[in-house]
mmCIF file of C-alpha atoms and ligand atoms in Angstrom:
data_model
loop_
_atom_site.group_PDB
_atom_site.id
_atom_site.type_symbol
_atom_site.label_atom_id
_atom_site.label_comp_id
_atom_site.label_asym_id
_atom_site.label_seq_id
_atom_site.Cartn_x
_atom_site.Cartn_y
_atom_site.Cartn_z
ATOM 1 C CA MET A 25 -0.200 0.127 0.189
ATOM 2 C CA LEU A 26 2.693 2.773 1.166
ATOM 3 C CA GLU A 27 4.699 1.888 -2.384
ATOM 4 C CA THR A 28 1.358 2.232 -4.399
ATOM 5 C CA LEU A 29 1.350 5.868 -2.711
ATOM 6 C CA ASN A 30 4.523 6.488 -2.971
ATOM 7 C CA ALA A 31 4.166 5.828 -6.545
ATOM 8 C CA LEU A 32 1.474 7.735 -7.133
ATOM 9 C CA GLU A 33 2.706 10.860 -5.929
ATOM 10 C CA SER A 34 5.901 11.257 -7.830
ATOM 11 C CA GLU A 35 3.988 10.290 -10.714
ATOM 12 C CA GLY A 36 1.272 12.452 -10.229
ATOM 13 C CA LEU A 37 3.912 15.504 -9.354
ATOM 14 C CA GLN A 38 5.560 14.319 -12.416
ATOM 15 C CA ALA A 39 2.424 14.260 -14.664
ATOM 16 C CA LEU A 40 1.612 18.241 -12.843
ATOM 17 C CA GLU A 41 5.084 19.060 -14.173
ATOM 18 C CA ALA A 42 4.878 17.971 -17.636
ATOM 19 C CA LEU A 43 1.297 20.277 -18.491
ATOM 20 C CA SER A 44 1.279 23.459 -19.659
ATOM 21 C CA ALA A 45 -1.828 24.594 -20.499
ATOM 22 C CA SER A 46 -4.914 25.630 -18.496
ATOM 23 C CA GLU A 47 -7.583 22.926 -20.221
ATOM 24 C CA GLU A 48 -5.192 20.914 -19.199
ATOM 25 C CA LEU A 49 -5.326 21.283 -15.257
ATOM 26 C CA PRO A 50 -9.075 19.793 -14.743
ATOM 27 C CA VAL A 51 -8.371 16.685 -16.756
ATOM 28 C CA TRP A 52 -4.781 15.831 -14.296
ATOM 29 C CA TYR A 53 -7.271 16.982 -11.291
ATOM 30 C CA ARG A 54 -10.125 14.654 -12.159
ATOM 31 C CA GLY A 55 -7.687 12.093 -12.858
ATOM 32 C CA TYR A 56 -5.640 12.092 -9.495
ATOM 33 C CA LEU A 57 -7.614 13.712 -7.011
ATOM 34 C CA GLY A 58 -11.009 13.667 -8.065
ATOM 35 C CA ARG A 59 -14.102 11.333 -6.865
ATOM 36 C CA LYS A 60 -13.539 8.660 -9.282
ATOM 37 C CA GLY A 61 -9.593 9.460 -9.163
ATOM 38 C CA ARG A 62 -6.509 7.615 -8.441
ATOM 39 C CA LEU A 63 -6.223 8.401 -4.934
ATOM 40 C CA THR A 64 -9.510 8.182 -3.986
ATOM 41 C CA ASP A 65 -9.184 4.785 -5.313
ATOM 42 C CA VAL A 66 -5.962 3.906 -3.011
ATOM 43 C CA LEU A 67 -8.304 5.293 0.067
ATOM 44 C CA ARG A 68 -10.787 2.786 -0.968
ATOM 45 C CA GLY A 69 -8.865 -0.017 -0.203
ATOM 46 C CA LEU A 70 -7.705 0.662 3.456
ATOM 47 C CA GLY A 71 -10.048 -0.691 4.354
ATOM 48 C CA ALA A 72 -9.276 -3.856 3.467
ATOM 49 C CA LEU A 73 -5.581 -3.832 5.390
ATOM 50 C CA SER A 74 -5.018 -4.709 8.721
ATOM 51 C CA ALA A 75 -5.491 -3.148 11.778
ATOM 52 C CA GLU A 76 -1.719 -2.306 12.437
ATOM 53 C CA GLU A 77 -0.978 -1.366 8.436
ATOM 54 C CA ARG A 78 -4.192 1.119 8.306
ATOM 55 C CA PRO A 79 -2.901 3.530 10.316
ATOM 56 C CA GLY A 80 -0.050 4.335 8.784
ATOM 57 C CA ALA A 81 -1.387 4.032 5.641
ATOM 58 C CA GLY A 82 -4.275 6.409 6.184
ATOM 59 C CA ARG A 83 -1.490 8.934 7.338
ATOM 60 C CA ARG A 84 0.493 8.435 4.629
ATOM 61 C CA ALA A 85 -2.106 9.130 2.172
ATOM 62 C CA ASN A 86 -3.472 12.335 3.847
ATOM 63 C CA GLU A 87 -0.293 13.576 3.282
ATOM 64 C CA VAL A 88 0.129 12.203 -0.859
ATOM 65 C CA LYS A 89 -3.664 13.992 -1.354
ATOM 66 C CA GLU A 90 -2.391 17.186 0.450
ATOM 67 C CA ALA A 91 1.176 17.459 -1.449
ATOM 68 C CA LEU A 92 -0.644 16.837 -4.681
ATOM 69 C CA GLU A 93 -3.362 19.450 -3.705
ATOM 70 C CA THR A 94 -0.803 21.899 -2.952
ATOM 71 C CA ALA A 95 1.335 21.074 -5.855
ATOM 72 C CA PHE A 96 -1.676 21.648 -7.979
ATOM 73 C CA HIS A 97 -2.731 24.672 -6.574
ATOM 74 C CA SER A 98 0.675 26.263 -7.517
ATOM 75 C CA ARG A 99 1.198 24.666 -11.006
ATOM 76 C CA GLN A 100 -2.335 26.532 -11.385
ATOM 77 C CA ASP A 101 -0.999 29.927 -10.745
ATOM 78 C CA HIS A 102 2.491 29.334 -12.888
ATOM 79 C CA ILE A 103 0.183 28.109 -15.550
ATOM 80 C CA ARG A 104 -2.287 31.099 -15.726
ATOM 81 C CA GLU A 105 0.152 33.509 -14.900
ATOM 82 C CA ALA A 106 2.528 32.268 -18.000
ATOM 83 C CA GLU A 107 -0.794 32.495 -20.417
ATOM 84 C CA LEU A 108 -1.370 36.082 -18.956
ATOM 85 C CA GLN A 109 2.012 37.279 -19.787
ATOM 86 C CA ALA A 110 2.046 35.205 -23.214
ATOM 87 C CA SER A 111 -1.569 37.003 -24.418
ATOM 88 C CA ILE A 112 0.031 40.249 -23.611
ATOM 89 C CA ALA A 113 3.221 39.837 -25.259
ATOM 90 C CA GLY A 114 1.521 38.534 -28.274
ATOM 91 C CA GLY A 115 -0.100 41.972 -28.511
ATOM 92 C CA ALA A 116 -3.827 40.858 -27.809
ATOM 93 C CA VAL A 117 -4.059 43.006 -24.569
ATOM 94 C CA ASP A 118 -4.125 46.136 -26.417
ATOM 95 C CA VAL A 119 -3.862 48.834 -23.454
ATOM 96 C CA THR A 120 -4.048 52.017 -25.266
ATOM 97 C CA LEU A 121 -7.719 51.211 -26.005
ATOM 98 C CA PRO A 122 -10.169 53.703 -24.393
ATOM 99 C CA GLY A 123 -12.118 52.664 -21.305
ATOM 100 C CA ARG A 124 -15.609 52.046 -22.010
ATOM 101 C CA PRO A 125 -18.001 54.912 -21.404
ATOM 102 C CA VAL A 126 -19.520 54.680 -18.361
ATOM 103 C CA ALA A 127 -22.855 56.384 -18.801
ATOM 104 C CA PRO A 128 -23.586 59.989 -17.149
ATOM 105 C CA GLY A 129 -26.551 59.361 -14.495
ATOM 106 C CA HIS A 130 -29.337 61.945 -14.419
ATOM 107 C CA LEU A 131 -31.881 62.799 -11.314
ATOM 108 C CA HIS A 132 -34.264 60.228 -10.509
ATOM 109 C CA LEU A 133 -38.085 61.448 -11.276
ATOM 110 C CA SER A 134 -38.936 62.196 -7.606
ATOM 111 C CA THR A 135 -35.891 64.493 -7.111
ATOM 112 C CA ARG A 136 -36.301 66.132 -10.189
ATOM 113 C CA THR A 137 -40.333 66.731 -9.428
ATOM 114 C CA LEU A 138 -39.318 67.966 -5.554
ATOM 115 C CA ARG A 139 -37.258 70.483 -7.383
ATOM 116 C CA ARG A 140 -39.821 71.524 -9.603
ATOM 117 C CA VAL A 141 -41.678 72.250 -6.547
ATOM 118 C CA ARG A 142 -38.807 73.828 -4.627
ATOM 119 C CA GLU A 143 -38.502 76.149 -7.042
ATOM 120 C CA ILE A 144 -42.381 77.359 -7.454
ATOM 121 C CA PHE A 145 -42.610 77.701 -3.854
ATOM 122 C CA ALA A 146 -39.375 79.457 -3.273
ATOM 123 C CA GLU A 147 -40.579 81.847 -5.948
ATOM 124 C CA MET A 148 -43.539 83.048 -2.910
ATOM 125 C CA GLY A 149 -40.524 83.322 -0.553
ATOM 126 C CA PHE A 150 -40.876 80.301 0.790
ATOM 127 C CA GLN A 151 -38.062 78.794 2.300
ATOM 128 C CA VAL A 152 -36.879 74.929 2.684
ATOM 129 C CA TYR A 153 -37.032 73.358 6.497
ATOM 130 C CA ASP A 154 -35.551 70.087 6.540
ATOM 131 C CA SER A 155 -36.139 67.732 9.353
ATOM 132 C CA PRO A 156 -35.227 64.076 10.634
ATOM 133 C CA GLU A 157 -36.909 61.169 8.983
ATOM 134 C CA VAL A 158 -36.909 59.235 12.330
ATOM 135 C CA GLU A 159 -39.171 61.019 14.713
ATOM 136 C CA THR A 160 -39.853 60.707 18.144
ATOM 137 C CA ASP A 161 -44.281 59.410 18.792
ATOM 138 C CA GLU A 162 -43.905 63.042 20.390
ATOM 139 C CA TYR A 163 -43.350 64.813 17.500
ATOM 140 C CA ASN A 164 -44.835 62.770 14.973
ATOM 141 C CA PHE A 165 -47.914 62.584 16.877
ATOM 142 C CA GLU A 166 -48.528 63.847 20.584
ATOM 143 C CA LEU A 167 -47.291 67.533 19.820
ATOM 144 C CA LEU A 168 -49.602 67.673 16.346
ATOM 145 C CA ASN A 169 -52.526 66.850 19.115
ATOM 146 C CA ILE A 170 -52.638 63.250 18.139
ATOM 147 C CA PRO A 171 -52.560 61.871 21.592
ATOM 148 C CA ALA A 172 -51.564 57.917 22.451
ATOM 149 C CA TYR A 173 -54.697 55.896 21.865
ATOM 150 C CA HIS A 174 -56.506 58.815 20.190
ATOM 151 C CA PRO A 175 -58.323 56.844 16.578
ATOM 152 C CA ALA A 176 -56.566 59.278 14.539
ATOM 153 C CA ARG A 177 -53.995 57.742 15.057
ATOM 154 C CA ASP A 178 -55.241 55.081 12.211
ATOM 155 C CA MET A 179 -54.896 57.037 9.671
ATOM 156 C CA TRP A 180 -51.253 56.863 9.517
ATOM 157 C CA ASP A 181 -49.479 53.014 9.642
ATOM 158 C CA THR A 182 -46.440 53.656 11.322
ATOM 159 C CA PHE A 183 -43.577 51.853 11.590
ATOM 160 C CA TRP A 184 -42.384 51.915 15.074
ATOM 161 C CA ILE A 185 -38.858 51.644 15.938
ATOM 162 C CA ASN A 186 -39.557 50.910 19.399
ATOM 163 C CA ASP A 187 -42.409 52.411 22.022
ATOM 164 C CA LYS A 188 -40.956 56.300 21.492
ATOM 165 C CA VAL A 189 -39.295 56.357 18.556
ATOM 166 C CA VAL A 190 -40.858 55.804 14.473
ATOM 167 C CA LEU A 191 -39.911 56.604 11.075
ATOM 168 C CA ARG A 192 -42.296 60.006 10.376
ATOM 169 C CA THR A 193 -45.745 58.993 8.442
ATOM 170 C CA HIS A 194 -46.158 62.419 7.121
ATOM 171 C CA THR A 195 -43.912 65.935 7.061
ATOM 172 C CA SER A 196 -45.929 67.489 9.758
ATOM 173 C CA PRO A 197 -43.923 67.009 12.926
ATOM 174 C CA GLY A 198 -41.435 69.271 10.608
ATOM 175 C CA GLN A 199 -43.929 71.899 11.788
ATOM 176 C CA ILE A 200 -42.955 72.237 15.165
ATOM 177 C CA ARG A 201 -39.171 71.656 15.091
ATOM 178 C CA CYS A 202 -39.823 74.778 12.335
ATOM 179 C CA MET A 203 -41.674 76.510 14.906
ATOM 180 C CA ARG A 204 -39.943 75.884 18.266
ATOM 181 C CA GLU A 205 -36.706 77.182 16.191
ATOM 182 C CA ASN A 206 -38.403 80.005 14.827
ATOM 183 C CA HIS A 207 -40.831 81.124 17.526
ATOM 184 C CA PRO A 208 -41.342 84.695 17.476
ATOM 185 C CA HIS A 209 -41.373 85.288 14.237
ATOM 186 C CA PRO A 210 -43.559 84.791 10.935
ATOM 187 C CA ILE A 211 -42.600 81.764 9.016
ATOM 188 C CA ARG A 212 -43.165 80.915 5.298
ATOM 189 C CA VAL A 213 -41.371 77.449 4.994
ATOM 190 C CA ILE A 214 -41.053 74.200 2.711
ATOM 191 C CA LEU A 215 -41.192 70.566 4.388
ATOM 192 C CA PRO A 216 -40.343 68.383 1.384
ATOM 193 C CA GLY A 217 -38.845 64.652 2.419
ATOM 194 C CA LYS A 218 -39.465 60.872 2.682
ATOM 195 C CA CYS A 219 -41.933 59.560 4.998
ATOM 196 C CA TYR A 220 -42.839 56.121 5.873
ATOM 197 C CA ARG A 221 -45.754 53.979 6.330
ATOM 198 C CA TYR A 222 -46.500 50.368 7.291
ATOM 199 C CA GLU A 223 -48.866 50.026 4.396
ATOM 200 C CA GLN A 224 -49.078 47.153 1.574
ATOM 201 C CA ILE A 225 -47.045 47.786 -1.111
ATOM 202 C CA THR A 226 -49.526 48.010 -4.270
ATOM 203 C CA PRO A 227 -49.295 49.836 -7.483
ATOM 204 C CA ARG A 228 -51.209 52.419 -5.961
ATOM 205 C CA SER A 229 -49.388 52.546 -2.385
ATOM 206 C CA GLU A 230 -45.537 51.798 -1.511
ATOM 207 C CA HIS A 231 -44.387 51.824 1.798
ATOM 208 C CA GLN A 232 -41.907 55.083 1.224
ATOM 209 C CA PHE A 233 -42.963 58.146 -0.268
ATOM 210 C CA TYR A 234 -42.229 61.867 -0.669
ATOM 211 C CA GLN A 235 -44.319 64.616 0.644
ATOM 212 C CA VAL A 236 -44.249 68.426 0.465
ATOM 213 C CA GLU A 237 -45.600 70.380 3.813
ATOM 214 C CA GLY A 238 -46.285 73.536 3.958
ATOM 215 C CA LEU A 239 -46.237 76.054 6.801
ATOM 216 C CA ALA A 240 -46.634 79.828 6.999
ATOM 217 C CA VAL A 241 -47.445 81.272 10.558
ATOM 218 C CA GLY A 242 -47.720 85.219 10.764
ATOM 219 C CA HIS A 243 -50.317 87.871 11.621
ATOM 220 C CA ARG A 244 -53.896 87.551 10.171
ATOM 221 C CA ILE A 245 -53.172 84.606 8.008
ATOM 222 C CA ARG A 246 -56.110 83.010 6.872
ATOM 223 C CA LEU A 247 -57.892 80.474 4.410
ATOM 224 C CA THR A 248 -57.858 82.422 1.548
ATOM 225 C CA ASP A 249 -54.284 83.045 1.747
ATOM 226 C CA LEU A 250 -54.014 79.128 1.900
ATOM 227 C CA ILE A 251 -56.408 78.520 -1.587
ATOM 228 C CA GLY A 252 -54.041 81.616 -3.316
ATOM 229 C CA THR A 253 -50.980 80.203 -2.375
ATOM 230 C CA MET A 254 -52.145 76.484 -3.705
ATOM 231 C CA GLN A 255 -53.745 78.358 -6.731
ATOM 232 C CA GLU A 256 -50.558 79.731 -7.641
ATOM 233 C CA PHE A 257 -48.725 76.509 -7.218
ATOM 234 C CA ALA A 258 -51.140 74.597 -8.924
ATOM 235 C CA SER A 259 -50.780 76.815 -12.351
ATOM 236 C CA LYS A 260 -46.999 76.885 -11.886
ATOM 237 C CA MET A 261 -46.944 73.193 -11.682
ATOM 238 C CA TYR A 262 -49.812 72.036 -13.985
ATOM 239 C CA GLY A 263 -50.162 74.446 -16.274
ATOM 240 C CA ALA A 264 -51.476 78.396 -16.028
ATOM 241 C CA GLY A 265 -55.816 79.161 -15.078
ATOM 242 C CA ARG A 266 -56.315 75.292 -12.660
ATOM 243 C CA ARG A 267 -59.345 75.427 -11.309
ATOM 244 C CA MET A 268 -59.670 75.028 -7.540
ATOM 245 C CA ARG A 269 -62.145 73.833 -4.822
ATOM 246 C CA ILE A 270 -61.999 72.367 -1.682
ATOM 247 C CA ARG A 271 -63.614 70.159 0.349
ATOM 248 C CA GLY A 272 -64.074 69.985 4.114
ATOM 249 C CA SER A 273 -61.771 66.907 5.841
ATOM 250 C CA TYR A 274 -60.618 66.604 9.066
ATOM 251 C CA PHE A 275 -56.742 66.178 10.641
ATOM 252 C CA PRO A 276 -56.153 66.773 14.206
ATOM 253 C CA PHE A 277 -53.753 69.715 13.695
ATOM 254 C CA THR A 278 -55.756 71.745 11.370
ATOM 255 C CA GLU A 279 -58.951 74.015 12.131
ATOM 256 C CA PRO A 280 -60.697 73.697 9.785
ATOM 257 C CA SER A 281 -59.134 71.163 7.705
ATOM 258 C CA VAL A 282 -59.626 70.732 3.908
ATOM 259 C CA GLU A 283 -58.482 68.747 0.874
ATOM 260 C CA VAL A 284 -57.596 70.812 -1.819
ATOM 261 C CA ASP A 285 -58.558 69.810 -5.327
ATOM 262 C CA MET A 286 -57.456 70.929 -9.005
ATOM 263 C CA ASP A 287 -59.460 70.246 -11.951
ATOM 264 C CA CYS A 288 -58.130 66.969 -13.615
ATOM 265 C CA ILE A 289 -54.880 67.526 -15.805
ATOM 266 C CA LEU A 290 -55.842 65.100 -18.594
ATOM 267 C CA CYS A 291 -59.557 66.124 -18.985
ATOM 268 C CA SER A 292 -60.093 69.422 -17.649
ATOM 269 C CA GLY A 293 -62.712 68.036 -15.663
ATOM 270 C CA LYS A 294 -64.554 66.982 -18.224
ATOM 271 C CA GLY A 295 -64.014 63.384 -16.247
ATOM 272 C CA CYS A 296 -62.268 60.560 -16.915
ATOM 273 C CA ARG A 297 -60.200 57.337 -15.847
ATOM 274 C CA VAL A 298 -57.576 59.304 -14.079
ATOM 275 C CA CYS A 299 -59.547 61.632 -11.972
ATOM 276 C CA LYS A 300 -62.626 58.250 -11.096
ATOM 277 C CA HIS A 301 -65.016 60.691 -13.812
ATOM 278 C CA THR A 302 -65.071 63.153 -10.782
ATOM 279 C CA GLY A 303 -63.138 65.979 -13.065
ATOM 280 C CA TRP A 304 -61.192 66.860 -9.722
ATOM 281 C CA LEU A 305 -57.735 65.417 -8.325
ATOM 282 C CA GLU A 306 -56.546 65.261 -4.851
ATOM 283 C CA VAL A 307 -53.619 67.902 -4.375
ATOM 284 C CA ALA A 308 -53.124 68.025 -0.756
ATOM 285 C CA GLY A 309 -54.595 67.613 2.564
ATOM 286 C CA ALA A 310 -54.611 71.133 4.175
ATOM 287 C CA GLY A 311 -56.016 73.556 7.016
ATOM 288 C CA MET A 312 -55.472 76.306 9.221
ATOM 289 C CA VAL A 313 -52.522 75.559 12.103
ATOM 290 C CA HIS A 314 -54.953 74.194 15.037
ATOM 291 C CA PRO A 315 -54.675 76.756 18.138
ATOM 292 C CA VAL A 316 -52.621 73.379 20.060
ATOM 293 C CA VAL A 317 -50.414 73.113 17.721
ATOM 294 C CA LEU A 318 -49.357 76.840 17.112
ATOM 295 C CA ARG A 319 -49.074 76.706 21.132
ATOM 296 C CA ASN A 320 -46.723 73.509 21.254
ATOM 297 C CA GLY A 321 -44.599 75.613 18.497
ATOM 298 C CA GLY A 322 -44.107 78.507 21.122
ATOM 299 C CA TYR A 323 -46.819 80.623 19.295
ATOM 300 C CA ASP A 324 -49.659 82.661 21.174
ATOM 301 C CA PRO A 325 -52.618 82.056 19.060
ATOM 302 C CA GLU A 326 -54.330 84.666 20.049
ATOM 303 C CA VAL A 327 -52.050 86.552 18.482
ATOM 304 C CA TRP A 328 -50.498 84.180 15.532
ATOM 305 C CA SER A 329 -52.362 82.315 13.057
ATOM 306 C CA GLY A 330 -50.987 80.258 10.096
ATOM 307 C CA PHE A 331 -51.951 77.327 7.554
ATOM 308 C CA ALA A 332 -50.253 74.149 6.616
ATOM 309 C CA PHE A 333 -50.584 71.411 3.873
ATOM 310 C CA GLY A 334 -49.256 68.591 2.616
ATOM 311 C CA MET A 335 -49.074 66.717 -0.762
ATOM 312 C CA GLY A 336 -47.391 64.080 -2.487
ATOM 313 C CA VAL A 337 -44.720 63.890 -4.585
ATOM 314 C CA GLU A 338 -45.128 60.958 -6.286
ATOM 315 C CA ARG A 339 -48.606 60.803 -7.540
ATOM 316 C CA PRO A 340 -48.550 63.890 -9.210
ATOM 317 C CA ALA A 341 -45.001 62.735 -11.015
ATOM 318 C CA MET A 342 -47.566 59.607 -11.859
ATOM 319 C CA LEU A 343 -49.892 61.651 -13.331
ATOM 320 C CA MET A 344 -48.307 63.962 -15.154
ATOM 321 C CA HIS A 345 -46.471 61.632 -16.967
ATOM 322 C CA GLY A 346 -48.985 58.862 -17.379
ATOM 323 C CA ILE A 347 -47.059 56.235 -15.075
ATOM 324 C CA ASP A 348 -49.416 53.676 -13.848
ATOM 325 C CA ASP A 349 -47.579 51.712 -11.098
ATOM 326 C CA ILE A 350 -45.772 53.573 -8.052
ATOM 327 C CA ARG A 351 -43.061 50.841 -7.004
ATOM 328 C CA LEU A 352 -41.669 51.818 -10.561
ATOM 329 C CA PHE A 353 -40.212 54.927 -8.520
ATOM 330 C CA TYR A 354 -38.181 52.117 -6.493
ATOM 331 C CA GLY A 355 -37.739 49.552 -8.908
ATOM 332 C CA ASN A 356 -34.412 50.162 -9.622
ATOM 333 C CA ASP A 357 -35.189 49.386 -13.498
ATOM 334 C CA LEU A 358 -32.960 51.500 -15.373
ATOM 335 C CA ARG A 359 -35.799 50.986 -18.509
ATOM 336 C CA PHE A 360 -37.861 52.893 -16.294
ATOM 337 C CA LEU A 361 -35.924 55.783 -15.189
ATOM 338 C CA HIS A 362 -33.955 56.506 -18.558
ATOM 339 C CA GLN A 363 -37.336 57.481 -19.686
ATOM 340 C CA PHE A 364 -37.190 60.907 -17.469
HETATM 341 N N1 LIG B 23 -49.848 65.171 7.194
HETATM 342 C C1 LIG B 23 -51.189 64.766 6.503
HETATM 343 C C2 LIG B 23 -50.790 63.695 6.268
HETATM 344 O O1 LIG B 23 -49.805 63.083 5.738
HETATM 345 C C3 LIG B 23 -51.277 66.186 5.792
HETATM 346 C C4 LIG B 23 -51.843 67.367 5.765
HETATM 347 C C5 LIG B 23 -50.244 68.510 6.141
HETATM 348 C C6 LIG B 23 -52.644 68.011 6.575
HETATM 349 C C7 LIG B 23 -50.655 69.630 6.939
HETATM 350 C C8 LIG B 23 -52.883 69.069 6.784
HETATM 351 C C9 LIG B 23 -51.683 69.883 6.827
HETATM 352 O O2 LIG B 23 -51.827 63.056 5.844
#
């Protein structure tokens, strides 16, 4: 047995040295070390040995196996290196060829839409206020007049980080941060940013999306200021002369609360599939800042008033570009992204 192993080892090493091309490597490997290779054959024979012979033969067999493996890998490296050098020397690699161009990227549709929204509000004197995406229960709900166990919490399916921290469900908590930072001065800001809701992902709803919040706080600010601002925004964003309407609604942090609609940009109010034959599209949830919220922000509601609104970003982009599935925004499919 030992002789067989010794012979196998020297034969194997010799055969390895004789190899010169990388295609021959797997053939050698199968022949010596593979499942049906010669060493495996020898190892199978170990069982037939006597109890005295077996340990010695087993040890030697392992040595041979390791020696062949090691030799194989160094031979493989050697052959590959030689082949690479030969191909460079033979001019197969033209190092003077220009590199493959990297396609320049461009802005994501959401980013472009957001930039347009910022631009329009900037023209009306609104600054941008950034506030965190990871919020406390206090800012996301409590200070916005939504106490724990208030049924209005059902309006926002929430990702909880722990029992005090959430991924913000809307941009409204930024209202409080902005007011606390700026009181007692007037405010005119938009708060654009990502929001998160624990929702089933469907063609119409994602669990992450952008909102743009708006907040104006000052003296004698009225609902008509809100409507005028929305009218101006809609005309700039969707085309001159949009017709607006407001409907009564409910949000805990505004009083009164409204939904702002505009005439459907596709059918101009005649009624179509997109506006579900109503002739109207929802633009924003909005209202006059609730006295409790003003107070939480550090403003005396007897002296100050304000309006706030919150609008989606993906939905209007979908309408404008005829996109029928919101999941495309985060699907990372370049065929989709390159179109905008
Ligand atoms: N935060 C509300 C929402 O996400 C929208 C809103 C903002 C309503 C500001 C009124 C005022 O549903």
